XYZ file of C-alpha atoms in Angstrom:
362
model
C 1.372 19.684 7.676
C -1.530 18.838 4.472
C 1.381 17.745 3.156
C -0.961 15.894 1.131
C 1.132 13.567 2.489
C 2.823 18.516 6.063
C 3.385 19.916 6.427
C 4.015 19.503 6.819
C 0.289 17.871 7.772
C 0.909 13.488 4.106
C -0.419 12.070 -0.428
C -1.897 14.450 1.533
C 0.108 15.487 5.189
C 2.768 12.796 5.545
C -0.429 11.342 5.361
C -2.309 8.330 5.244
C -1.019 6.050 2.543
C 2.211 7.641 1.382
C 3.300 8.661 4.871
C 2.348 5.369 6.433
C 4.204 3.466 3.740
C 7.356 5.511 4.236
C 7.253 5.125 7.977
C 6.441 1.425 7.729
C 9.539 0.872 5.649
C 11.770 2.610 8.173
C 9.978 2.331 11.487
C 11.889 0.613 14.223
C 9.755 1.271 17.269
C 10.029 3.947 19.892
C 13.253 2.889 21.589
C 16.353 5.032 21.749
C 19.168 4.747 19.233
C 21.280 1.676 19.566
C 24.401 3.321 18.200
C 27.247 3.829 20.607
C 29.549 6.736 21.241
C 32.462 4.255 21.382
C 34.480 3.306 18.340
C 33.396 0.183 16.509
C 35.300 -3.086 16.878
C 37.115 -2.300 13.652
C 38.156 1.132 14.958
C 35.718 2.931 12.645
C 34.257 6.328 13.473
C 30.883 5.782 15.191
C 29.422 8.518 12.984
C 30.031 6.231 10.025
C 28.519 3.104 11.525
C 25.807 1.903 13.842
C 22.219 3.002 14.181
C 20.816 6.519 14.356
C 17.194 6.886 15.443
C 15.181 9.820 14.134
C 12.232 10.791 16.302
C 9.660 12.635 14.224
C 5.964 13.360 13.736
C 3.427 11.239 11.893
C 3.854 13.324 8.734
C 7.342 12.030 7.993
C 7.263 10.827 4.375
C 10.688 11.356 2.868
C 11.437 9.111 -0.116
C 13.107 5.981 1.260
C 15.544 5.999 -1.681
C 17.070 9.193 -0.319
C 17.379 7.623 3.110
C 18.954 4.497 1.621
C 21.466 6.687 -0.220
C 22.364 8.413 3.036
C 22.776 5.051 4.764
C 25.060 3.767 2.010
C 27.205 6.894 1.997
C 27.422 7.340 5.784
C 27.524 3.740 6.929
C 24.662 4.452 9.324
C 21.371 2.622 9.643
C 18.412 4.989 10.037
C 15.492 4.026 12.233
C 12.405 6.246 12.320
C 10.162 6.560 15.343
C 6.927 8.504 14.788
C 5.564 10.129 17.949
C 2.287 11.688 16.758
C 1.585 15.304 15.884
C 4.319 17.909 16.381
C 2.756 19.005 19.661
C 2.685 15.430 20.939
C 6.250 14.985 19.681
C 7.553 17.843 21.817
C 5.574 16.692 24.846
C 7.088 13.216 24.515
C 10.606 14.597 24.146
C 10.202 16.694 27.283
C 8.781 13.781 29.288
C 11.603 11.446 28.205
C 14.531 13.889 28.170
C 16.414 11.890 30.807
C 16.093 8.771 28.650
C 15.752 10.106 25.091
C 13.662 8.268 22.521
C 16.395 8.498 19.896
C 19.335 10.460 18.577
C 17.929 13.173 16.316
C 14.572 14.886 15.991
C 12.733 16.374 13.044
C 9.396 18.171 13.220
C 9.637 20.540 16.171
C 7.998 23.678 14.822
C 8.135 27.350 15.783
C 4.951 27.089 17.842
C 6.569 24.581 20.234
C 10.281 25.288 19.705
C 10.671 27.469 22.793
C 9.353 24.680 25.001
C 11.875 22.211 23.579
C 14.734 24.672 24.052
C 13.711 25.610 27.589
C 13.453 21.933 28.549
C 16.928 21.242 27.162
C 15.867 18.324 24.962
C 18.224 19.334 22.119
C 21.907 20.154 22.267
C 23.780 22.848 20.360
C 24.808 21.962 16.836
C 25.124 24.166 13.734
C 25.535 22.500 10.310
C 28.398 23.831 8.231
C 26.140 24.284 5.186
C 23.278 26.224 6.752
C 21.458 27.875 3.795
C 21.534 31.642 3.490
C 18.573 33.172 5.310
C 17.851 30.028 7.345
C 17.966 31.083 10.991
C 18.656 28.613 13.771
C 16.934 28.818 17.138
C 19.099 28.660 20.236
C 22.026 27.286 18.282
C 20.315 23.893 18.508
C 17.294 23.833 16.187
C 18.037 23.898 12.453
C 15.262 24.952 10.026
C 14.459 22.263 7.447
C 11.180 23.371 5.876
C 8.355 25.880 6.173
C 4.721 26.271 5.181
C 1.691 28.450 5.805
C -1.094 27.092 7.992
C -4.326 28.434 6.499
C -8.003 27.612 6.226
C -8.777 25.623 3.050
C -12.038 25.568 1.132
C -13.778 22.888 -0.938
C -14.350 24.906 -4.112
C -16.807 22.420 -5.608
C -18.987 22.505 -2.481
C -19.218 26.293 -2.564
C -19.956 26.369 -6.279
C -22.695 23.787 -5.855
C -24.144 25.696 -2.892
C -24.022 29.034 -4.744
C -22.121 30.567 -1.831
C -19.026 32.750 -2.084
C -15.853 31.275 -0.625
C -14.858 33.272 2.481
C -11.591 35.214 2.366
C -10.783 36.550 5.815
C -10.819 35.473 9.449
C -13.788 37.771 9.988
C -15.698 36.068 7.176
C -15.430 32.723 8.979
C -17.552 34.092 11.821
C -20.295 35.293 9.464
C -23.605 33.435 10.011
C -23.738 32.440 6.327
C -20.811 30.115 7.075
C -22.369 28.566 10.176
C -21.411 24.917 10.846
C -19.008 24.857 7.865
C -15.574 25.122 9.528
C -13.478 22.433 11.235
C -10.157 23.233 12.934
C -7.722 21.195 15.014
C -7.224 21.635 18.737
C -4.245 23.889 19.610
C -3.613 21.836 22.738
C -2.980 18.668 20.686
C -2.141 19.858 17.169
C 0.637 22.088 15.864
C -1.510 23.414 12.965
C -4.195 24.112 15.566
C -1.744 26.086 17.669
C -0.471 27.911 14.572
C -4.033 28.992 13.771
C -4.588 30.111 17.365
C -1.457 32.243 16.995
C -2.798 33.636 13.729
C -5.840 34.898 15.616
C -3.635 36.363 18.358
C -1.639 38.131 15.650
C -4.815 39.389 14.002
C -6.888 40.422 17.010
C -4.342 40.860 19.778
C -3.895 39.217 23.144
C -7.045 40.889 24.425
C -9.180 40.280 21.360
C -8.603 36.724 20.196
C -10.987 35.237 22.778
C -13.875 37.336 21.487
C -13.091 36.158 17.975
C -13.075 32.512 19.034
C -16.333 33.027 20.937
C -17.865 34.225 17.661
C -16.514 31.137 15.862
C -17.935 28.904 18.594
C -21.305 30.609 18.263
C -21.031 30.006 14.524
C -20.639 26.249 14.987
C -16.891 25.694 14.538
C -15.972 22.043 15.049
C -12.735 21.105 16.836
C -10.848 17.919 15.925
C -7.940 16.491 17.901
C -5.577 16.350 14.924
C -4.994 17.641 11.417
C -5.656 14.144 10.049
C -9.082 13.950 11.716
C -10.054 17.428 10.581
C -8.942 16.862 6.981
C -9.828 13.246 6.329
C -12.850 12.773 8.576
C -14.630 16.143 8.505
C -13.504 17.999 5.366
C -15.763 17.511 2.348
C -12.899 18.226 -0.064
C -10.816 15.220 0.991
C -13.037 12.715 -0.815
C -13.555 10.740 2.383
C -17.197 11.636 3.006
C -16.682 14.646 5.281
C -19.432 17.231 5.507
C -17.608 20.494 6.290
C -16.258 22.507 3.319
C -13.831 24.630 5.369
C -10.847 23.054 7.132
C -7.651 24.188 8.794
C -4.778 22.896 6.658
C -1.859 24.309 4.654
C -1.410 26.717 1.754
C 0.309 23.865 -0.094
C -2.680 21.528 0.172
C -4.407 22.721 -3.039
C -1.334 21.656 -5.056
C -2.296 18.075 -4.228
C -5.978 18.304 -5.144
C -5.307 19.304 -8.746
C -7.848 18.106 -11.307
C -6.979 15.233 -13.639
C -6.426 17.578 -16.567
C -4.060 19.698 -14.471
C -5.841 22.964 -15.211
C -7.281 23.622 -11.773
C -7.607 22.421 -8.220
C -10.690 21.375 -6.289
C -9.611 23.207 -3.130
C -8.132 26.593 -2.305
C -6.274 28.178 0.587
C -7.567 31.373 2.189
C -4.295 33.301 2.146
C -5.618 36.008 4.495
C -5.954 33.488 7.348
C -2.381 32.169 7.546
C 0.403 31.695 10.078
C 3.863 30.663 8.836
C 5.080 27.408 10.379
C 8.783 26.459 10.376
C 9.911 22.891 11.111
C 13.281 22.216 12.728
C 15.675 19.334 13.258
C 18.195 18.861 16.036
C 20.427 16.515 17.994
C 18.726 15.093 21.082
C 20.542 15.715 24.343
C 21.800 12.453 25.798
C 21.819 10.736 22.412
C 23.594 7.379 22.145
C 24.976 8.447 18.767
C 25.400 12.250 18.643
C 27.813 12.078 15.692
C 25.273 10.089 13.708
C 22.555 12.546 14.725
C 24.646 15.452 13.458
C 25.172 13.642 10.154
C 21.416 13.107 9.890
C 20.684 16.806 10.472
C 23.233 17.640 7.763
C 21.498 15.165 5.458
C 18.117 16.895 5.943
C 19.725 20.123 4.710
C 21.353 18.473 1.699
C 20.404 19.627 -1.793
C 18.676 16.341 -2.663
C 16.485 16.330 0.444
C 15.638 20.015 0.181
C 14.595 19.519 -3.453
C 12.433 16.532 -2.474
C 10.551 18.235 0.367
C 7.775 19.846 -1.716
C 6.607 16.571 -3.233
C 7.342 14.271 -0.276
C 6.583 16.405 2.773
C 4.486 19.040 0.967
C 6.382 21.905 2.557
C 8.613 24.660 1.232
C 12.336 23.888 1.730
C 14.400 26.007 4.104
C 16.841 26.570 1.237
C 15.157 29.306 -0.786
C 17.412 28.614 -3.790
C 15.709 25.246 -4.433
C 13.597 25.134 -7.594
C 9.961 24.429 -6.729
C 7.514 22.236 -8.684
C 5.849 24.170 -11.491
C 2.363 23.648 -10.067
C 3.307 25.332 -6.800
C 3.492 28.808 -8.278
C -0.079 28.418 -9.454
C -1.681 26.254 -6.783
C 0.495 26.608 -3.661
C 1.588 30.229 -3.287
C 2.690 31.415 0.125
C 0.766 34.134 1.921
C 2.076 37.623 1.226
C 1.391 38.810 4.775
C 0.931 35.896 7.200
C 0.002 36.814 10.747
C 2.939 36.890 13.144
C 3.568 36.595 16.865
C 7.005 37.223 18.326
C 8.704 33.981 19.503
C 9.285 35.505 22.945
C 5.558 36.184 23.230
C 4.742 32.632 22.188
C 7.162 31.291 24.788
C 5.716 33.454 27.559
C 2.019 33.074 26.792
C 1.524 29.847 24.823
C 0.119 27.789 27.692
C -2.007 30.691 28.920
C -3.446 31.293 25.459
C -4.272 27.603 25.029
C -6.009 27.638 28.420
C -8.040 30.705 27.507
C -8.905 29.176 24.134
C -10.045 25.963 25.831
C -12.277 27.846 28.271
C -13.792 29.855 25.429
C -14.311 27.153 22.801
C -14.466 23.827 24.618
C -15.763 25.009 27.996
């Protein structure tokens, strides 16, 4: 999420320093929750005591003060277990569904949600205060945030090279942009899968392979994760990368603003986007389902929703939340992101990834 931390992808995607610090403060390993469904020795409600383990992706970076406030109010102790990218997260949940890694999950997105639901890794739960317009999936996955996955450009690189910044998916396959683009692998990265779906939405089930063949011919580089693509290969991250085009988020440019605050050194190509939604839920077989429900409610609370833009670098699910002033200027959402029906994603996701792999990786 570049959540110049995301996405939803740390201060960039729950990223490197800020995200790692937040996780380090809360991380308690990969074991399941130690809370119990039985009442405590003092007869207290287990939802108000014990441990609740949140299994999430590596981009988790919520302000620990908010978590501490939730712990104080609820009587729970929150442990955070990071399981990799959102795609890896879902794979791990499916593999361990008979012995769940924790109690609640955050970070399953709409590109992998159908797999989680079909595998039965989350149980039905609907928060009482679900924001207007926020649609659950399967009565079990609650939307927490959203963001557009889009190609980003290093504006300074293009200005220095006297080359126009591309605008469209078709532009990316133009020979004048040869060897300039890095994306993440849809088999291992949720932003990568979101971008694959963008190309399916743009060119159709029978045309996306031809498009990817043209990108491959034009020297597209494939990284395993968003972090590798952004921090290792992207020239605009300030880490020595050499490629000025990277798959990231529409919110990323809000976190590469110049020191004087008048501009940003990167931009999002808003004609290349797919809208990603991140969900939370209660893990089936949880040791502390009441605590997990309380944690899902907490993620929808006004304080957390208001904090998401600057901590997770994603738009909140609650559309009534006031956004940071810079976001209107530097992090607008795409007016017409590409779409693929969830049922189509569920039916064809694995097939499309296979076809992509044969076309691009070989």
